[in-house]
Short mmCIF file of C-alpha atoms and ligand atoms in Angstrom, two decimals:
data_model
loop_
_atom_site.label_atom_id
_atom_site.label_comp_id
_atom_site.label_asym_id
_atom_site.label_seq_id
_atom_site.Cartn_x
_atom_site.Cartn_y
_atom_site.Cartn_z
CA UNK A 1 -34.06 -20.51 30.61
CA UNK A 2 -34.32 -24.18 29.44
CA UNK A 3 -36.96 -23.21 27.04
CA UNK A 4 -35.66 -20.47 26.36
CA UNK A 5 -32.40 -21.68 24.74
CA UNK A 6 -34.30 -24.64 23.40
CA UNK A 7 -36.64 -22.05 21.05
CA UNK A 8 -33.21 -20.65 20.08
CA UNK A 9 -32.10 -22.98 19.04
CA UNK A 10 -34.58 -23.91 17.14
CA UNK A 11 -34.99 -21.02 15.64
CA UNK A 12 -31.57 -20.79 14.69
CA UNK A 13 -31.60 -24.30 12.87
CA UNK A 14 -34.41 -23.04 10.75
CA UNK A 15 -32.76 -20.11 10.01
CA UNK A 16 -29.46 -21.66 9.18
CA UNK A 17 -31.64 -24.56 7.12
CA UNK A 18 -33.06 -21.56 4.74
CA UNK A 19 -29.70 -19.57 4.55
CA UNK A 20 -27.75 -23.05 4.15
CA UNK A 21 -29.92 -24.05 0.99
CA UNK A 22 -28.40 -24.45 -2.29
CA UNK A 23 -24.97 -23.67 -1.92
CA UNK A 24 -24.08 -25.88 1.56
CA UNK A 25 -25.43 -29.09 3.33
CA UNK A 26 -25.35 -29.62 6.49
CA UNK A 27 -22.63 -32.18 5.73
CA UNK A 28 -20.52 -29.80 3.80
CA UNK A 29 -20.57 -27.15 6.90
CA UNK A 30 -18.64 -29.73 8.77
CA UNK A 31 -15.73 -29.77 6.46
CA UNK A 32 -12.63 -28.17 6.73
CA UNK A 33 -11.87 -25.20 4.65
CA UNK A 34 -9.97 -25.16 0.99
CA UNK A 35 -9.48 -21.97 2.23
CA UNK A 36 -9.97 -18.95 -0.48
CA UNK A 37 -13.61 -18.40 0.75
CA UNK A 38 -13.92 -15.69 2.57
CA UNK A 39 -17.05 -16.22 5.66
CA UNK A 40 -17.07 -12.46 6.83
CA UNK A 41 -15.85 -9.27 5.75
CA UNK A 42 -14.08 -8.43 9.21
CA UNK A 43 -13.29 -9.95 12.23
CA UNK A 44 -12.79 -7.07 15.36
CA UNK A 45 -10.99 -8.51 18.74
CA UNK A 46 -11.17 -7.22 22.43
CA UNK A 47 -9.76 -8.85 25.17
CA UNK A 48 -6.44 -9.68 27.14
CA UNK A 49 -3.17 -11.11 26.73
CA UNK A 50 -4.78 -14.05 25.18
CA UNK A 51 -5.96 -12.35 21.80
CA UNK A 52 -3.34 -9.28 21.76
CA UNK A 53 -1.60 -9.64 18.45
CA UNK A 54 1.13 -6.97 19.14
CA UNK A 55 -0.98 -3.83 21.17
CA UNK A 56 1.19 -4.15 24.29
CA UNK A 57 4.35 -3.20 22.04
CA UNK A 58 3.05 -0.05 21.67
CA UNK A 59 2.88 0.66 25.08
CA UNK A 60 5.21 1.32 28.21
CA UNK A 61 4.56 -2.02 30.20
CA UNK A 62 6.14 -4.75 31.68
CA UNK A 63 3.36 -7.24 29.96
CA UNK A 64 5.00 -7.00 26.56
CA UNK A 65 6.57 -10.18 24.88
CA UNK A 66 7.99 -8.62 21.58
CA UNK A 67 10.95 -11.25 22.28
CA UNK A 68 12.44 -14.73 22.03
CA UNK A 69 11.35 -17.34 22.91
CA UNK A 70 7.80 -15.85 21.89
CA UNK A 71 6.90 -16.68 18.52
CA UNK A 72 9.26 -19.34 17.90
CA UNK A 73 7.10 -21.47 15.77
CA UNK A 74 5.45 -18.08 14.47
CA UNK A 75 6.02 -17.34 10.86
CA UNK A 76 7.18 -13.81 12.11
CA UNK A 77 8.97 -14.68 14.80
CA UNK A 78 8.21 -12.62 18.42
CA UNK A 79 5.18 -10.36 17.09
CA UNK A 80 3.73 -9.44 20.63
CA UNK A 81 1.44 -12.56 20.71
CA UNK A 82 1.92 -14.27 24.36
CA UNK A 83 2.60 -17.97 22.93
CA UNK A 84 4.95 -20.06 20.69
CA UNK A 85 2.56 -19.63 17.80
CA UNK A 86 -0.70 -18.53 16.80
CA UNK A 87 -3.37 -17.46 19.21
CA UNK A 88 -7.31 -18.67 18.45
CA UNK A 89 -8.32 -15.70 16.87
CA UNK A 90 -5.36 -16.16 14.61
CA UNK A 91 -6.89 -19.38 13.45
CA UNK A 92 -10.33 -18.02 13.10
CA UNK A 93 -9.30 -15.07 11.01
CA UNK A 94 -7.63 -17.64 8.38
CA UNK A 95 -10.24 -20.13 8.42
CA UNK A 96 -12.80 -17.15 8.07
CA UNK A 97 -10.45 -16.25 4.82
CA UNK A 98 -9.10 -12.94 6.19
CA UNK A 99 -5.80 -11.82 7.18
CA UNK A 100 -4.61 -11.95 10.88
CA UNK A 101 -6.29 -9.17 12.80
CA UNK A 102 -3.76 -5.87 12.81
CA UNK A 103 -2.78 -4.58 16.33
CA UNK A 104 -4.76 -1.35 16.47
CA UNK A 105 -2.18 0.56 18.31
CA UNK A 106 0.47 -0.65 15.01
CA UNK A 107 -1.41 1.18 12.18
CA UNK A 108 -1.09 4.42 11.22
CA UNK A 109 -3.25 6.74 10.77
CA UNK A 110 -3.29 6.05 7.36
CA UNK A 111 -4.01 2.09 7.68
CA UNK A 112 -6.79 3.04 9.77
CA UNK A 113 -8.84 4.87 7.28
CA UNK A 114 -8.39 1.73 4.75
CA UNK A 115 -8.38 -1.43 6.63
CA UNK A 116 -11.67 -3.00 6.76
CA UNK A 117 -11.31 -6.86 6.99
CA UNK A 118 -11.22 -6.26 11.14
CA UNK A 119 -8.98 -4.68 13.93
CA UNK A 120 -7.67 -6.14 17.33
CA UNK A 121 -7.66 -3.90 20.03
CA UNK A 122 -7.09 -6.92 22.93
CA UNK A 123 -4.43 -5.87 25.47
CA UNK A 124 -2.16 -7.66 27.66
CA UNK A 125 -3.14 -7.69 31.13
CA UNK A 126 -6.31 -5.77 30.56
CA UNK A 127 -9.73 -6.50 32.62
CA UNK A 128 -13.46 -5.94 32.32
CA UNK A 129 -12.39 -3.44 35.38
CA UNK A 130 -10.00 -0.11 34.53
CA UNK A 131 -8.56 -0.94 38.06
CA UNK A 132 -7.17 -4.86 36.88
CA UNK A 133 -5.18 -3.81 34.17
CA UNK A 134 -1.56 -3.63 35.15
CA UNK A 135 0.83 -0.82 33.79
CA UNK A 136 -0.09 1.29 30.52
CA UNK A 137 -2.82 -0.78 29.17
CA UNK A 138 -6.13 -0.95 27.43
CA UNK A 139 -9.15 -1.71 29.40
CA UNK A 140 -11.73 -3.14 27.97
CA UNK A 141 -13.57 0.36 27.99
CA UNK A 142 -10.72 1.81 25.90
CA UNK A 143 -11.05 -0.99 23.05
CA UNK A 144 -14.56 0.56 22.96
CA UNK A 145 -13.72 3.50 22.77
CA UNK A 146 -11.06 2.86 20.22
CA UNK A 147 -13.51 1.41 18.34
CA UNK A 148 -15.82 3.93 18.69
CA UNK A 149 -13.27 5.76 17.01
CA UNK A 150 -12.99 2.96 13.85
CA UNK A 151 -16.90 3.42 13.52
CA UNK A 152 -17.24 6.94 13.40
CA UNK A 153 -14.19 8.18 12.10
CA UNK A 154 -12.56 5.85 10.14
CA UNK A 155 -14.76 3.82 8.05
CA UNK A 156 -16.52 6.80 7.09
CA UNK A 157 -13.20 6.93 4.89
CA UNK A 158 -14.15 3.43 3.22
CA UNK A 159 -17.38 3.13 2.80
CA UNK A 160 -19.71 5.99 1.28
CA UNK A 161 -22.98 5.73 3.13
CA UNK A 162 -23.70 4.71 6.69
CA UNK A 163 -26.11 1.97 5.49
CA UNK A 164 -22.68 0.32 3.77
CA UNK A 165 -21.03 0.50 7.48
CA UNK A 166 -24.21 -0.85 8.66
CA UNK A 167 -24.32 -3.76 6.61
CA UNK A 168 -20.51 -4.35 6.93
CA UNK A 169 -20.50 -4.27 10.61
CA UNK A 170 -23.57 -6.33 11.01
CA UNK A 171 -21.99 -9.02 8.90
CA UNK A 172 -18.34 -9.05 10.81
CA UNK A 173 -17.32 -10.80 13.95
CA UNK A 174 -16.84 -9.84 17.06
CA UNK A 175 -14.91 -11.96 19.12
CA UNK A 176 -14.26 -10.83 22.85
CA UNK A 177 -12.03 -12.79 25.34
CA UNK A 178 -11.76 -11.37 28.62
CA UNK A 179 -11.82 -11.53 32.60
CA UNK A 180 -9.00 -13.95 33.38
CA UNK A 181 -7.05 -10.70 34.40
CA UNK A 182 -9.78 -9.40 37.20
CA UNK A 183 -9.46 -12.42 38.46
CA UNK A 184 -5.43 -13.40 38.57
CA UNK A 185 -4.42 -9.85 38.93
CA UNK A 186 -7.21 -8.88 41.31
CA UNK A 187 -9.82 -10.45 42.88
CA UNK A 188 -7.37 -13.77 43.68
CA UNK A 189 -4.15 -10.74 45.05
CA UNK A 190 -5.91 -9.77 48.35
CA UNK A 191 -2.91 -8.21 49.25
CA UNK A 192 -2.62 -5.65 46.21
CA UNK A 193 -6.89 -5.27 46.30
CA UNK A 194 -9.69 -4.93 48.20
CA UNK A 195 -11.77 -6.72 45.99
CA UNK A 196 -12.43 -9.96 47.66
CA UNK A 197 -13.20 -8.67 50.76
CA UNK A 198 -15.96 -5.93 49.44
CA UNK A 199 -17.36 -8.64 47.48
CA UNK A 200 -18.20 -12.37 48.18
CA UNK A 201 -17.46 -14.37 44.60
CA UNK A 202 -20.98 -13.87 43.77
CA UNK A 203 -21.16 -10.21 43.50
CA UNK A 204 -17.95 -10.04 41.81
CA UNK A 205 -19.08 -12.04 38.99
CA UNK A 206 -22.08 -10.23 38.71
CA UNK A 207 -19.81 -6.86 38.92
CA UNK A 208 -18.00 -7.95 36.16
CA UNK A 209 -20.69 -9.64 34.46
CA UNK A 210 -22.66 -6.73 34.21
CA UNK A 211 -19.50 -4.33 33.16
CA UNK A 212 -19.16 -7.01 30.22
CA UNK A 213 -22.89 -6.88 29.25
CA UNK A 214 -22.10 -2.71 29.23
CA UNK A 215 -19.35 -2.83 26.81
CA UNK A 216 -21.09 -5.38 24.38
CA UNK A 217 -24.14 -3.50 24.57
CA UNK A 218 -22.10 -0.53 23.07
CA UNK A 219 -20.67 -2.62 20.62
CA UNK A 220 -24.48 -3.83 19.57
CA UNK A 221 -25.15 0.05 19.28
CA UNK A 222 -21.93 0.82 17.68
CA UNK A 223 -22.87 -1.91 14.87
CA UNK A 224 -21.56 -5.62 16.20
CA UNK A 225 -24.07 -8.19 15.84
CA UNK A 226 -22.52 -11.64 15.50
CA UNK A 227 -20.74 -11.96 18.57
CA UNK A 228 -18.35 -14.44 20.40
CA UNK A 229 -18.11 -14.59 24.17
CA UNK A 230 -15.27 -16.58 25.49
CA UNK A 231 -15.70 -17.98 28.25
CA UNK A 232 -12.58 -18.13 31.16
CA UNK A 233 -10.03 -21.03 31.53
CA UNK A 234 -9.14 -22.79 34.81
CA UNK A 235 -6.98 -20.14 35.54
CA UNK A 236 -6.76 -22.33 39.05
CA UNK A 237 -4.77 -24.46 36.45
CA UNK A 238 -2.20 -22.20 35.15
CA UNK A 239 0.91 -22.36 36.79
CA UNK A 240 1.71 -19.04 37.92
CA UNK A 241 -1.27 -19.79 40.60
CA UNK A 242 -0.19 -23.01 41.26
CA UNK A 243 2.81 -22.03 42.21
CA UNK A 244 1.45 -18.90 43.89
CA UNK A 245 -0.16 -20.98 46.99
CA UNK A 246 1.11 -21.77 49.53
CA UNK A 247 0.47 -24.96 50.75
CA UNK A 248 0.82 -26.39 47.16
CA UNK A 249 -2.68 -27.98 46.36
CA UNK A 250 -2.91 -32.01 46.40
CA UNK A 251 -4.62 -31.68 43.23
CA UNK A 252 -3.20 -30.31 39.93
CA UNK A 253 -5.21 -27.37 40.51
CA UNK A 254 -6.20 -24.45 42.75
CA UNK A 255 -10.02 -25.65 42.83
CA UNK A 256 -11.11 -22.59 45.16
CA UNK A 257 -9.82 -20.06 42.27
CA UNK A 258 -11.54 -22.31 39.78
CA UNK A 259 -14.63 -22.09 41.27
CA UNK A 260 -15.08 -18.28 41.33
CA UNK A 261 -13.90 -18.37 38.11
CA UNK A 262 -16.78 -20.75 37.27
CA UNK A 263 -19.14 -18.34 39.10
CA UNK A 264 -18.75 -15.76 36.44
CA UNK A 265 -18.42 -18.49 33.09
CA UNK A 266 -22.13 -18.95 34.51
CA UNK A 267 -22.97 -15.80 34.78
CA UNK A 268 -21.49 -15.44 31.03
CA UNK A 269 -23.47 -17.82 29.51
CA UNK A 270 -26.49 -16.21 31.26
CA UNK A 271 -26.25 -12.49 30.11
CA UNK A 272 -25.34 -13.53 26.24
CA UNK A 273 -28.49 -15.71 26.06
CA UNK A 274 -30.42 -12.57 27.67
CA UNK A 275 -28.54 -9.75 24.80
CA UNK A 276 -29.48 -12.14 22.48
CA UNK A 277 -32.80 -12.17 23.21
CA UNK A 278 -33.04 -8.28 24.06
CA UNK A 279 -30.42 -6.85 21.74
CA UNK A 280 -32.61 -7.29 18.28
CA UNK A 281 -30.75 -8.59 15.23
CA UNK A 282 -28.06 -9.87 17.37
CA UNK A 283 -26.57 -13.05 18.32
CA UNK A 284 -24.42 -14.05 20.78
CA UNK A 285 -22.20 -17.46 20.48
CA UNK A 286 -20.28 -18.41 23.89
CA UNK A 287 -17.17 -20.33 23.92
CA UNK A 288 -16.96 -22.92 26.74
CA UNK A 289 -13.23 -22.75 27.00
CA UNK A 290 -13.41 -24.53 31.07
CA UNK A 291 -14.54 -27.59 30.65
CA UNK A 292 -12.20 -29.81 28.29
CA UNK A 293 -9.58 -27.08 29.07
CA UNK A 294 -10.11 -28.32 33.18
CA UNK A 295 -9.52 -31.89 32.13
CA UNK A 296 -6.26 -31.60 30.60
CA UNK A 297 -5.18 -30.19 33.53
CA UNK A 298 -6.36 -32.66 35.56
CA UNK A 299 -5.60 -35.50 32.51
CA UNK A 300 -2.77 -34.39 30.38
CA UNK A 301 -1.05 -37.54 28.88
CA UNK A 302 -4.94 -38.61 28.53
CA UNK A 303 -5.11 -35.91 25.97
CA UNK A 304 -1.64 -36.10 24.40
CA UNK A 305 0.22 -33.60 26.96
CA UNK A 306 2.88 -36.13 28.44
CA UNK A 307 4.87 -32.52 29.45
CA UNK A 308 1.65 -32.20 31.55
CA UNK A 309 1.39 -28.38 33.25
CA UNK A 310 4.85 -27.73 33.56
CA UNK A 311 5.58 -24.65 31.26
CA UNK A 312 7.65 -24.91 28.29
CA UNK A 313 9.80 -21.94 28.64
CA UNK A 314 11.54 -21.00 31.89
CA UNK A 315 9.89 -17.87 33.46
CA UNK A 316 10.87 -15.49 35.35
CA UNK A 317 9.32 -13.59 38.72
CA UNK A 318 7.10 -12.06 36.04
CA UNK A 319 5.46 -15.37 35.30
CA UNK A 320 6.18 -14.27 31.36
CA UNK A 321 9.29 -16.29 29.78
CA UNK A 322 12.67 -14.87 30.14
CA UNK A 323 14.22 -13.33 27.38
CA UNK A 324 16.58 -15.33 24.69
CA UNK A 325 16.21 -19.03 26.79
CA UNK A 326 15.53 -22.15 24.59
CA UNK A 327 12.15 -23.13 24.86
CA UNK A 328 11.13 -26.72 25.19
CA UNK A 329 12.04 -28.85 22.10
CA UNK A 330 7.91 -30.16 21.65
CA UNK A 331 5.96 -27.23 22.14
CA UNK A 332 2.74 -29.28 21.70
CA UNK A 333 3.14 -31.87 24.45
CA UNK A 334 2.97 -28.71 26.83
CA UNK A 335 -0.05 -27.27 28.03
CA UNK A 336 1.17 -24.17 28.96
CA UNK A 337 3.78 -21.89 27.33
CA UNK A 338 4.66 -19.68 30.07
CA UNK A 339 3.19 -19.49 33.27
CA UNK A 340 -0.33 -18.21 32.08
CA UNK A 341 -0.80 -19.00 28.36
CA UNK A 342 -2.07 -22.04 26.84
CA UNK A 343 0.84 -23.34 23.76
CA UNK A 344 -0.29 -22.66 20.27
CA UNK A 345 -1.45 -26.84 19.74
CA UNK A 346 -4.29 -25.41 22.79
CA UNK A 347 -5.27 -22.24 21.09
CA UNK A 348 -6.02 -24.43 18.11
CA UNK A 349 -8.03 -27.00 19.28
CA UNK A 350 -10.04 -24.37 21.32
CA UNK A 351 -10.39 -22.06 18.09
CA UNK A 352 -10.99 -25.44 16.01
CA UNK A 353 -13.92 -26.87 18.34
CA UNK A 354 -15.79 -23.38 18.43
CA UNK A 355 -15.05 -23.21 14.44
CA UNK A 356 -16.67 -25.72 13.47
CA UNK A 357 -17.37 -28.64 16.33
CA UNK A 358 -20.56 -28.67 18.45
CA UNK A 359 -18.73 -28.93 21.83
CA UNK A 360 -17.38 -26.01 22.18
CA UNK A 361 -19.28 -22.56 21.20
CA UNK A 362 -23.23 -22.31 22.05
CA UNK A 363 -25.97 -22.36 20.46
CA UNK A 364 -23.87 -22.80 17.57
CA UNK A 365 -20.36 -22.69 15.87
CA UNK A 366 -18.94 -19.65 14.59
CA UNK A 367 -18.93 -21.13 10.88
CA UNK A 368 -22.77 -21.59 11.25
CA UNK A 369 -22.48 -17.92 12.70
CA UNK A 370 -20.91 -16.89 9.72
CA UNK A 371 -23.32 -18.50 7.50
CA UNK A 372 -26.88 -15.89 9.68
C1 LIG B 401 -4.58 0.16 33.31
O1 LIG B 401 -5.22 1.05 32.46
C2 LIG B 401 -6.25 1.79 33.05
C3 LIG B 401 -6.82 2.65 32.00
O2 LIG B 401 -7.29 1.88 30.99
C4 LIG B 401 -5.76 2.64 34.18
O3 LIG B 401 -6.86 3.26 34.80
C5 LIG B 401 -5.07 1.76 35.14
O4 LIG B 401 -4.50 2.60 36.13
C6 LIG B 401 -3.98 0.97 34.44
N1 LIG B 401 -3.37 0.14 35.44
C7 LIG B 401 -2.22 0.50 36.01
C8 LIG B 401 -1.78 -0.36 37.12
O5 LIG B 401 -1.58 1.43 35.63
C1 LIG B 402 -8.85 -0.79 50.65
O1 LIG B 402 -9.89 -0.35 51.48
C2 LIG B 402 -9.47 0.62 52.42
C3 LIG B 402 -10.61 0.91 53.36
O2 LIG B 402 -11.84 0.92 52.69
C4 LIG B 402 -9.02 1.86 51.66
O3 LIG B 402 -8.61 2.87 52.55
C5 LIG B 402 -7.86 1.48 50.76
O4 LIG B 402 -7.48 2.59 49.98
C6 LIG B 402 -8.25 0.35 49.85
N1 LIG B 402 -7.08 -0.12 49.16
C7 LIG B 402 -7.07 -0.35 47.85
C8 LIG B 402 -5.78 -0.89 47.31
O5 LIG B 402 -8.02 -0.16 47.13
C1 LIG B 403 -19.07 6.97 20.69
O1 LIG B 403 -18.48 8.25 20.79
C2 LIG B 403 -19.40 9.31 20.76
C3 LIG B 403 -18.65 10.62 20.64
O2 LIG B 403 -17.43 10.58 21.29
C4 LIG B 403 -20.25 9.25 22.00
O3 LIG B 403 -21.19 10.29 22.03
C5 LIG B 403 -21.00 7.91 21.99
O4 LIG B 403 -21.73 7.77 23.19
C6 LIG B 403 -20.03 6.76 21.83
N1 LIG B 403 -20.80 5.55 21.61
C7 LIG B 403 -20.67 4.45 22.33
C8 LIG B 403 -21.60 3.34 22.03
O5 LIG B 403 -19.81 4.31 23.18
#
């Protein structure tokens, strides 16, 4: 495996050295952007609660936060985006020079037939598994499918020949970030599912692990091929299972739901090196969101987070904020926003490392991604 990434790497330096030539150094790939340049055609989003940009508000759910305090520092206002502000794929879209990514379920059918700089079909409190979502929402084989439906029916209606989709799709971004809720909803709720005692934390992972590699595989076939794996958070960290335990941890965290967690990041990082490898043309960047993310938690005024884990709005029994409450006054010396999601100031320092930093996304940075 060692060598393995190693040649990959390698590979992908020379590649990037050719493409790079002439218009970019290496230097000038580390700046920021003037912005105007646009990196991709589209970007397309699956995932959870983390990425939704407004799906859930199409849908009859509890997980839907189309209301104050959500989106206070948002230049909308409440949009259906679980945070004060922008999520990571928000950031990535604008540095990538593209608008934010439309809520699939928002756009008529109209919209659908024309927009082609990238779609998000994420979903609040979907999983990898049909059976984790909670209430009316998309699993992860539904944004698929969805898509499926983008591919075949709709850009048809844009571009003339399927070589055009071809090339457009194989030049767009896929970013996918999911799994947190198989694990908070299911997996770690033995008494709402069976999960954990069919399978030890091993098999899970490698149940869910192998559902993921499914559902990117049909995105390969559909057209991806510059993907973005994100990796899971501490969710041991987040509040809502802190305060879920009972006896409250000595430590800031819930280190036996981290460490199943961990299981599957590993697993993660595993099967993207293997699609890359197997799935020709493709490549596929992970996002090692655990780490850094794990010692803020542990560290916050360290990092600059003297409100520590403590969330900034008040929640409710739902672990979402309650409706029309004022929010904490500095949003960014929180970690968390609610009881599960990370504050905009962490959404941008995650999206900014795997951007353009080298400590974040593997084998390489989505700018260099951009730039295959
Ligand atoms: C979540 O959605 C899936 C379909 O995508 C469905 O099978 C599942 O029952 C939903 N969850 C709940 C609790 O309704
Ligand atoms: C749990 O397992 C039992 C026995 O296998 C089964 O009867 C039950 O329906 C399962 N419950 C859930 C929530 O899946
Ligand atoms: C897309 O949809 C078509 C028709 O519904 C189906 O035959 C095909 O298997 C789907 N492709 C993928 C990759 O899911």
């Amino acid at each position: 495996m060692k060598l393995f990434s190693f040649v990959f790497t390698l590979l992908i330096s020379f590649f990037l050295l050719i493409r790079t030539q002439g218009f970019a150094s290496a230097e000038a790939l580390k700046l920021p952007f003037q912005g105007g340049q646009v990196l991709a055609p589209a970007l397309y989003v699956f995932g959870d609660s983390l990425v939704d940009s407004g799906n859930n508000n199409y849908l009859q759910t509890l997980a839907k936060v189309n209301y104050t305090p959500y989106g206070v520092d948002f230049r909308n206002g409440p949009t259906g985006r679980y945070n004060n502000g922008k999520t990571a794929v928000d950031f990535i879209a604008s540095w990538l020079g593209l608008p934010y990514v439309p809520p699939y379920l928002g756009l008529s059918e109209k919209q659908k037939r024309k927009t082609k700089t990238g779609i998000n079909y994420a979903s609040g409190a979907a999983g990898i598994l049909q059976e984790s979502g909670t209430g009316d929402n998309l699993s992860l084989e539904e944004q698929v499918n969805y898509f499926n439906k983008t591919v075949k029916i709709d850009l048809p209606k844009i571009f003339k020949t399927h070589q055009k989709i071809s090339k457009y799709l194989s030049k767009s971004i896929f970013v996918i970030s999911i799994g947190s809720n198989d694990y908070i909803n299911n997996y770690l709720q033995p008494a709402l599912y069976n999960s954990s005692k069919i399978y030890n934390p091993q098999r899970y992972s490698a149940l869910l692990v192998s559902n993921l590699k499914k559902h990117l595989t049909s995105l390969y076939k559909l057209g991806a091929r510059k993907f973005v794996v994100f990796e899971l958070g501490p969710v041991g960290c987040t509040p809502a299972i802190v305060s879920r335990v009972t006896p409250k941890p000595n430590t800031p965290c819930v280190e036996n739901a981290n460490s199943v967690v961990k299981i599957f990041n590993f697993g993660v990082t595993k099967m993207t090196q293997e699609l890359t490898s197997i799935l020709k043309g493709s490549v596929f960047i992970y996002a090692d969101v655990f780490k850094k993310s794990y010692q803020e938690n542990l560290h916050p005024t360290r990092y600059g987070f003297s409100g520590g884990n403590t969330p900034c709005c008040a929640v409710g029994v739902s672990t979402l904020c309650l409706p029309n409450q004022t929010p904490c006054a500095n949003r960014n010396a929180h970690l968390y926003w609610d009881a599960f999601h990370p504050v905009q100031r962490v959404n941008y320092e995650i999206a900014n490392g795997c951007f353009k930093g080298s400590t974040t996304c593997f084998p390489i940075n989505i700018l260099q991604l951009a730039y295959i």
